[in-house]
Short mmCIF file of C-alpha atoms and ligand atoms in Angstrom, two decimals:
data_model
loop_
_atom_site.label_atom_id
_atom_site.label_comp_id
_atom_site.label_asym_id
_atom_site.label_seq_id
_atom_site.Cartn_x
_atom_site.Cartn_y
_atom_site.Cartn_z
CA MET A 1054 29.22 6.64 15.29
CA LYS A 1055 28.05 3.46 16.93
CA LYS A 1056 26.09 3.65 20.18
CA ALA A 1057 28.00 2.01 23.03
CA VAL A 1058 27.52 0.66 26.55
CA LEU A 1059 30.14 0.18 29.27
CA VAL A 1060 29.41 -2.74 31.59
CA THR A 1061 31.49 -3.27 34.74
CA GLY A 1062 31.89 -6.80 36.05
CA ALA A 1063 31.33 -7.97 32.48
CA SER A 1064 33.50 -11.05 32.89
CA SER A 1065 30.89 -13.04 34.80
CA GLY A 1066 27.28 -13.57 35.87
CA ILE A 1067 24.86 -10.66 35.52
CA GLY A 1068 27.42 -8.37 33.84
CA ALA A 1069 28.28 -10.95 31.16
CA ALA A 1070 24.58 -11.57 30.44
CA THR A 1071 23.97 -7.81 30.26
CA ALA A 1072 26.87 -7.20 27.88
CA LYS A 1073 25.63 -9.95 25.54
CA LEU A 1074 22.07 -8.59 25.57
CA PHE A 1075 23.15 -5.03 24.69
CA ALA A 1076 25.44 -6.44 21.99
CA ASN A 1077 22.56 -8.39 20.49
CA GLN A 1078 20.55 -5.17 20.39
CA GLY A 1079 23.22 -3.48 18.27
CA TYR A 1080 25.40 -1.78 20.88
CA PHE A 1081 29.20 -1.73 20.83
CA VAL A 1082 30.19 -3.05 24.25
CA TYR A 1083 33.04 -1.97 26.54
CA LEU A 1084 33.68 -4.89 28.89
CA LEU A 1085 35.30 -3.95 32.21
CA GLY A 1086 36.71 -6.51 34.64
CA ARG A 1087 39.97 -7.89 35.96
CA ASN A 1088 39.95 -11.35 34.39
CA GLU A 1089 41.09 -10.94 30.79
CA GLU A 1090 40.43 -14.53 29.74
CA ARG A 1091 36.80 -14.40 30.83
CA LEU A 1092 36.34 -10.96 29.28
CA GLN A 1093 37.61 -12.37 26.00
CA GLU A 1094 35.11 -15.22 26.17
CA VAL A 1095 32.27 -12.73 26.64
CA ALA A 1096 33.56 -10.60 23.77
CA LEU A 1097 33.14 -13.60 21.45
CA SER A 1098 29.37 -13.42 22.11
CA CYS A 1099 29.13 -9.70 21.26
CA PRO A 1100 28.30 -9.50 17.54
CA GLY A 1101 28.33 -5.69 17.36
CA GLY A 1102 31.94 -5.49 18.51
CA ALA A 1103 33.55 -5.26 21.94
CA SER A 1104 36.59 -3.75 23.56
CA LEU A 1105 38.17 -5.09 26.76
CA LEU A 1106 38.92 -2.76 29.66
CA LYS A 1107 41.04 -5.02 31.87
CA CYS A 1108 40.85 -2.88 34.92
CA ASP A 1109 40.44 -2.99 38.69
CA LEU A 1110 37.77 -0.48 39.68
CA ASN A 1111 39.74 0.30 42.81
CA ASN A 1112 42.85 1.29 40.87
CA GLU A 1113 42.55 4.96 39.91
CA ALA A 1114 45.61 4.89 37.61
CA GLN A 1115 44.07 2.07 35.56
CA LEU A 1116 40.73 3.88 35.46
CA ASP A 1117 42.44 7.04 34.21
CA LYS A 1118 44.19 5.09 31.47
CA TYR A 1119 41.07 3.37 30.21
CA THR A 1120 38.74 6.34 30.41
CA LYS A 1121 41.29 8.34 28.40
CA HIS A 1122 41.00 5.60 25.79
CA LEU A 1123 37.19 6.01 25.79
CA PHE A 1124 37.49 9.75 25.15
CA GLU A 1125 39.83 9.05 22.23
CA ARG A 1126 37.46 6.63 20.47
CA ALA A 1127 35.83 8.61 17.69
CA ASP A 1128 33.90 5.61 16.33
CA THR A 1129 31.63 5.02 19.34
CA GLN A 1130 29.27 7.17 21.35
CA LEU A 1131 28.94 6.09 24.98
CA GLU A 1132 25.23 6.17 25.82
CA VAL A 1133 24.93 3.75 28.73
CA LEU A 1134 27.02 2.96 31.83
CA VAL A 1135 26.12 -0.13 33.84
CA ASN A 1136 27.72 -0.09 37.30
CA ASN A 1137 27.39 -3.80 37.99
CA ALA A 1138 30.72 -5.07 39.41
CA GLY A 1139 30.45 -6.26 42.97
CA VAL A 1140 31.70 -8.58 45.68
CA PHE A 1141 29.81 -10.36 48.45
CA GLU A 1142 30.97 -11.80 51.76
CA GLN A 1143 29.15 -12.71 54.92
CA HIS A 1144 30.45 -11.60 58.32
CA THR A 1145 29.34 -10.58 61.78
CA SER A 1146 29.47 -7.07 63.18
CA GLN A 1147 31.48 -8.10 66.26
CA LYS A 1148 34.53 -6.06 67.21
CA ASP A 1149 37.09 -8.73 66.27
CA GLU A 1150 35.96 -8.51 62.64
CA GLY A 1151 37.33 -4.94 62.48
CA LEU A 1152 36.69 -2.72 59.47
CA ASP A 1153 38.44 -4.69 56.74
CA ILE A 1154 35.30 -6.32 55.40
CA TRP A 1155 33.46 -2.97 55.46
CA ARG A 1156 36.23 -1.31 53.49
CA LYS A 1157 36.30 -4.18 51.00
CA MET A 1158 32.54 -4.09 50.34
CA PHE A 1159 32.40 -0.30 50.03
CA GLU A 1160 35.59 -0.07 47.91
CA THR A 1161 34.24 -2.23 45.09
CA ASN A 1162 30.46 -2.09 45.47
CA PHE A 1163 30.24 1.67 45.95
CA PHE A 1164 33.43 3.74 45.61
CA GLY A 1165 34.50 1.84 42.48
CA SER A 1166 31.27 2.86 40.75
CA ILE A 1167 31.66 6.48 41.82
CA ASN A 1168 35.27 6.49 40.63
CA LEU A 1169 34.27 5.33 37.17
CA THR A 1170 31.08 7.38 36.89
CA GLN A 1171 32.89 10.64 37.68
CA ARG A 1172 35.30 9.93 34.86
CA VAL A 1173 32.79 9.06 32.14
CA LEU A 1174 30.07 11.61 32.92
CA PRO A 1175 31.31 14.11 30.29
CA LEU A 1176 31.00 11.36 27.66
CA LEU A 1177 27.47 10.44 28.74
CA ALA A 1178 26.45 14.10 28.72
CA ARG A 1179 27.57 14.68 25.14
CA HIS A 1180 24.56 13.32 23.32
CA HIS A 1181 21.66 14.25 25.61
CA GLN A 1182 20.41 10.71 26.04
CA GLY A 1183 22.95 9.27 28.44
CA SER A 1184 21.86 6.70 30.97
CA ILE A 1185 23.33 5.03 34.06
CA VAL A 1186 22.10 1.79 35.59
CA ASN A 1187 23.39 0.88 39.04
CA VAL A 1188 23.13 -2.69 40.25
CA SER A 1189 22.23 -2.83 43.94
CA SER A 1190 20.49 -5.77 45.67
CA THR A 1191 17.33 -6.65 47.58
CA LEU A 1192 19.69 -6.59 50.56
CA GLY A 1193 20.16 -2.87 49.95
CA LEU A 1194 16.43 -2.44 50.61
CA ARG A 1195 16.06 -5.05 53.30
CA PRO A 1196 19.18 -6.49 54.97
CA THR A 1197 19.60 -9.89 56.58
CA ALA A 1198 21.84 -10.99 59.47
CA GLN A 1199 25.54 -11.44 58.65
CA THR A 1200 25.40 -9.22 55.57
CA ALA A 1201 25.72 -5.76 57.17
CA ALA A 1202 28.67 -4.44 55.14
CA TYR A 1203 27.41 -5.73 51.80
CA SER A 1204 23.84 -4.58 52.50
CA ALA A 1205 24.99 -1.11 53.60
CA SER A 1206 27.12 -0.73 50.46
CA LYS A 1207 24.10 -1.65 48.35
CA ALA A 1208 21.82 0.72 50.28
CA ALA A 1209 24.34 3.46 49.54
CA MET A 1210 24.04 2.58 45.85
CA ILE A 1211 20.27 3.10 45.99
CA ASN A 1212 20.53 6.45 47.74
CA TRP A 1213 23.28 7.60 45.37
CA THR A 1214 21.11 6.61 42.38
CA GLN A 1215 18.34 8.92 43.53
CA SER A 1216 20.66 11.79 44.33
CA LEU A 1217 22.43 11.45 40.98
CA ALA A 1218 19.12 11.27 39.09
CA LEU A 1219 18.21 14.67 40.54
CA GLU A 1220 21.64 16.13 39.88
CA LEU A 1221 21.99 14.89 36.31
CA GLY A 1222 18.42 15.47 35.10
CA PRO A 1223 19.30 18.91 33.70
CA GLN A 1224 22.03 17.25 31.61
CA LYS A 1225 19.43 14.75 30.29
CA ILE A 1226 21.24 11.84 31.89
CA ARG A 1227 18.88 9.28 33.42
CA VAL A 1228 20.00 7.28 36.48
CA ASN A 1229 18.20 4.14 37.62
CA CYS A 1230 18.84 1.12 39.79
CA VAL A 1231 18.10 -2.60 39.63
CA CYS A 1232 17.86 -4.63 42.84
CA PRO A 1233 18.34 -8.32 42.03
CA GLY A 1234 17.22 -11.05 44.40
CA LEU A 1235 19.01 -14.39 44.61
CA VAL A 1236 20.57 -15.18 41.22
CA ASP A 1237 22.69 -18.18 40.28
CA THR A 1238 26.14 -16.70 39.59
CA PRO A 1239 29.73 -17.32 40.77
CA ILE A 1240 29.28 -14.69 43.51
CA HIS A 1241 27.66 -17.51 45.54
CA ALA A 1242 29.55 -20.56 46.81
CA PHE A 1243 26.66 -22.84 45.71
CA HIS A 1244 27.20 -21.88 42.06
CA SER A 1245 30.14 -24.21 41.59
CA LEU A 1246 28.70 -27.24 43.44
CA ASN A 1247 27.74 -30.29 41.39
CA SER A 1248 24.07 -30.41 40.45
CA LYS A 1249 22.99 -32.74 43.28
CA ALA A 1250 24.78 -30.76 46.00
CA LYS A 1251 23.52 -27.52 44.49
CA GLU A 1252 19.94 -28.76 44.47
CA ALA A 1253 20.25 -29.64 48.18
CA ALA A 1254 21.87 -26.28 49.02
CA LEU A 1255 19.15 -24.39 47.19
CA ASP A 1256 16.11 -26.28 48.50
CA ASN A 1257 15.52 -24.04 51.51
CA MET A 1258 16.29 -20.86 49.61
CA LYS A 1259 13.84 -21.73 46.82
CA ASN A 1260 11.03 -22.22 49.31
CA LEU A 1261 11.55 -18.66 50.59
CA GLN A 1262 10.94 -17.16 47.14
CA PRO A 1263 7.32 -16.31 46.23
CA LEU A 1264 8.01 -17.53 42.68
CA GLY A 1265 9.52 -20.74 44.05
CA ARG A 1266 12.91 -20.52 42.35
CA ILE A 1267 16.03 -18.41 42.17
CA GLY A 1268 16.79 -16.12 39.24
CA HIS A 1269 18.93 -16.37 36.12
CA PRO A 1270 21.46 -13.66 35.14
CA GLU A 1271 19.58 -13.13 31.85
CA GLU A 1272 16.45 -12.11 33.78
CA ILE A 1273 18.36 -9.30 35.51
CA ALA A 1274 19.98 -8.31 32.22
CA GLN A 1275 16.53 -7.73 30.67
CA SER A 1276 15.68 -5.15 33.34
CA ILE A 1277 19.09 -3.49 33.09
CA TYR A 1278 18.60 -3.24 29.33
CA PHE A 1279 15.14 -1.71 29.77
CA LEU A 1280 16.42 0.96 32.18
CA GLY A 1281 19.60 1.63 30.22
CA SER A 1282 18.08 1.91 26.77
CA GLN A 1283 15.65 4.42 25.33
CA GLN A 1284 12.81 1.96 26.08
CA SER A 1285 12.63 3.80 29.42
CA SER A 1286 13.26 7.30 28.05
CA TRP A 1287 11.11 9.06 30.70
CA THR A 1288 12.26 7.01 33.70
CA THR A 1289 14.86 8.30 36.11
CA GLY A 1290 15.49 7.67 39.81
CA ALA A 1291 13.64 4.33 39.65
CA ILE A 1292 14.58 1.47 41.96
CA LEU A 1293 13.42 -1.75 40.31
CA SER A 1294 13.27 -4.99 42.30
CA VAL A 1295 13.87 -8.05 40.14
CA ASP A 1296 13.76 -10.72 42.76
CA GLY A 1297 10.96 -13.25 42.39
CA GLY A 1298 8.98 -11.29 44.99
CA ILE A 1299 11.32 -11.89 47.95
CA ASN A 1300 11.16 -8.23 49.03
CA LEU A 1301 7.48 -8.73 49.90
CA THR A 1302 8.05 -11.54 52.39
N1 NAP B 1984 23.95 -13.04 42.16
C1 NAP B 1984 23.13 -12.54 43.07
O1 NAP B 1984 22.39 -13.27 43.77
C2 NAP B 1984 23.05 -11.05 43.26
C3 NAP B 1984 21.98 -10.55 44.02
C4 NAP B 1984 21.89 -9.17 44.21
C5 NAP B 1984 22.84 -8.33 43.67
N2 NAP B 1984 23.88 -8.86 42.95
C6 NAP B 1984 24.85 -7.91 42.40
O2 NAP B 1984 24.99 -8.11 41.02
C7 NAP B 1984 26.29 -7.69 40.60
C8 NAP B 1984 26.92 -8.75 39.73
O3 NAP B 1984 27.14 -9.89 40.52
P1 NAP B 1984 27.11 -11.39 39.96
O4 NAP B 1984 26.11 -12.10 40.76
O5 NAP B 1984 27.02 -11.40 38.49
O6 NAP B 1984 28.53 -11.88 40.49
P2 NAP B 1984 29.84 -12.43 39.74
O7 NAP B 1984 29.45 -13.44 38.71
O8 NAP B 1984 30.76 -12.84 40.82
O9 NAP B 1984 30.40 -11.15 39.00
C9 NAP B 1984 31.02 -10.10 39.70
C10 NAP B 1984 31.76 -9.27 38.68
O10 NAP B 1984 32.35 -8.14 39.35
C11 NAP B 1984 33.67 -7.99 38.87
N3 NAP B 1984 34.51 -7.33 39.87
C12 NAP B 1984 34.61 -7.62 41.19
N4 NAP B 1984 35.51 -6.80 41.76
C13 NAP B 1984 35.98 -5.98 40.79
C14 NAP B 1984 36.94 -4.94 40.77
N5 NAP B 1984 37.61 -4.55 41.86
N6 NAP B 1984 37.17 -4.31 39.59
C15 NAP B 1984 36.53 -4.69 38.46
N7 NAP B 1984 35.61 -5.67 38.43
C16 NAP B 1984 35.35 -6.32 39.58
C17 NAP B 1984 34.13 -9.40 38.55
O11 NAP B 1984 35.09 -9.36 37.53
P3 NAP B 1984 36.62 -9.85 37.64
O12 NAP B 1984 36.66 -11.00 38.55
O13 NAP B 1984 37.00 -10.12 36.21
O14 NAP B 1984 37.31 -8.64 38.16
C18 NAP B 1984 32.86 -10.03 37.99
O15 NAP B 1984 32.76 -9.80 36.61
C19 NAP B 1984 27.07 -7.39 41.89
O16 NAP B 1984 27.09 -6.01 42.12
C20 NAP B 1984 26.26 -8.10 42.95
O17 NAP B 1984 26.42 -7.51 44.22
C21 NAP B 1984 24.00 -10.19 42.72
#
C-alpha cells in the first residue's frame, strides 16, 4: 500500500505547493478543492499519483461521498491530513455588517476542517502513525483591525489543534498547526496585479516584516511537510509560526 496525504485547498497557493512537495517525497496525494480544472493542473505535478476530490468542504453530502471513496481504496494508506483550505475577507465589526461574514469565515476556515477530520479519523488511526496539520495564520495568534472574523476562525483552529492533540495522542495520531504570515497567493487581491502595481502595493507591507519580504507558498509547504511527515515523529500540539518574524513586532 502506498502512503497517502489528503490536502484541502489543493487547487491553489499553499495547498498546491504542499501537495506537490508531498508528491515529490513519494506520497500518493488526494487533492481536495472545488475548482476541478486547477486541481487537474496540480495533479500533473504529482509524480507519485493523485486523485481529485472535487468537493466543497461545507457540503456534507459531498464529503460523505468522497470519504466513502477513501475508505474503499485498498491501494493507499492515508497517513496525513492537511486542513489548509480557507477564505479571507476584511470587514468591520459594526452592527450593519451582521453575522454573514462571521458565518462565512467559520464555515470554511473552521467547521469545514472539523467536518472532514471527523470523517477520516478512523483511516488515520489505522496505522498508528497518522498525522494532522492544520493551517491557521499569524492573525490567529495576533489579530489586526478589520480582520475579526477571519482572525477568530484561525484562533479557533489553534485551540482545536491543541485539544485534538491531547485527545488523539492515545491513538498515536499527531496534530500540529502552521501559522503562515503574509504569503503571495490568490487569497490576496494584490496577487493578480501586474508586477509594477504589485510592487507598489507590497512596499509598505514588506517594510513591516523583520525579514524584509513576504513569503512564498513553497516556504509554508516545507513546514507543513515537516509536521505532517515522520520527520517530526515526536511532535504533537505544536503551533509553528512561519511568517518572516512578523509575530514578534
Ligand atoms: N496567503 C497568506 O498570506 C496566508 C496567511 C496566513 C494563512 N493563510 C491560510 O493558508 C490557507 C491557504 O490559503 P492560500 O493563501 O493558499 O489561499 P488560496 O490560494 O486562495 O487557496 C485557498 C484554497 O482553499 C480552497 N477552498 C476555499 N473554500 C473552500 C471550500 N468551501 N471547500 C473546499 N475548498 C475550499 C480553494 O479551492 P477552490 O477554490 O478550488 O475551492 C483554494 O484551493 C488558508 O487557510 C489561509 O487562510 C494564508
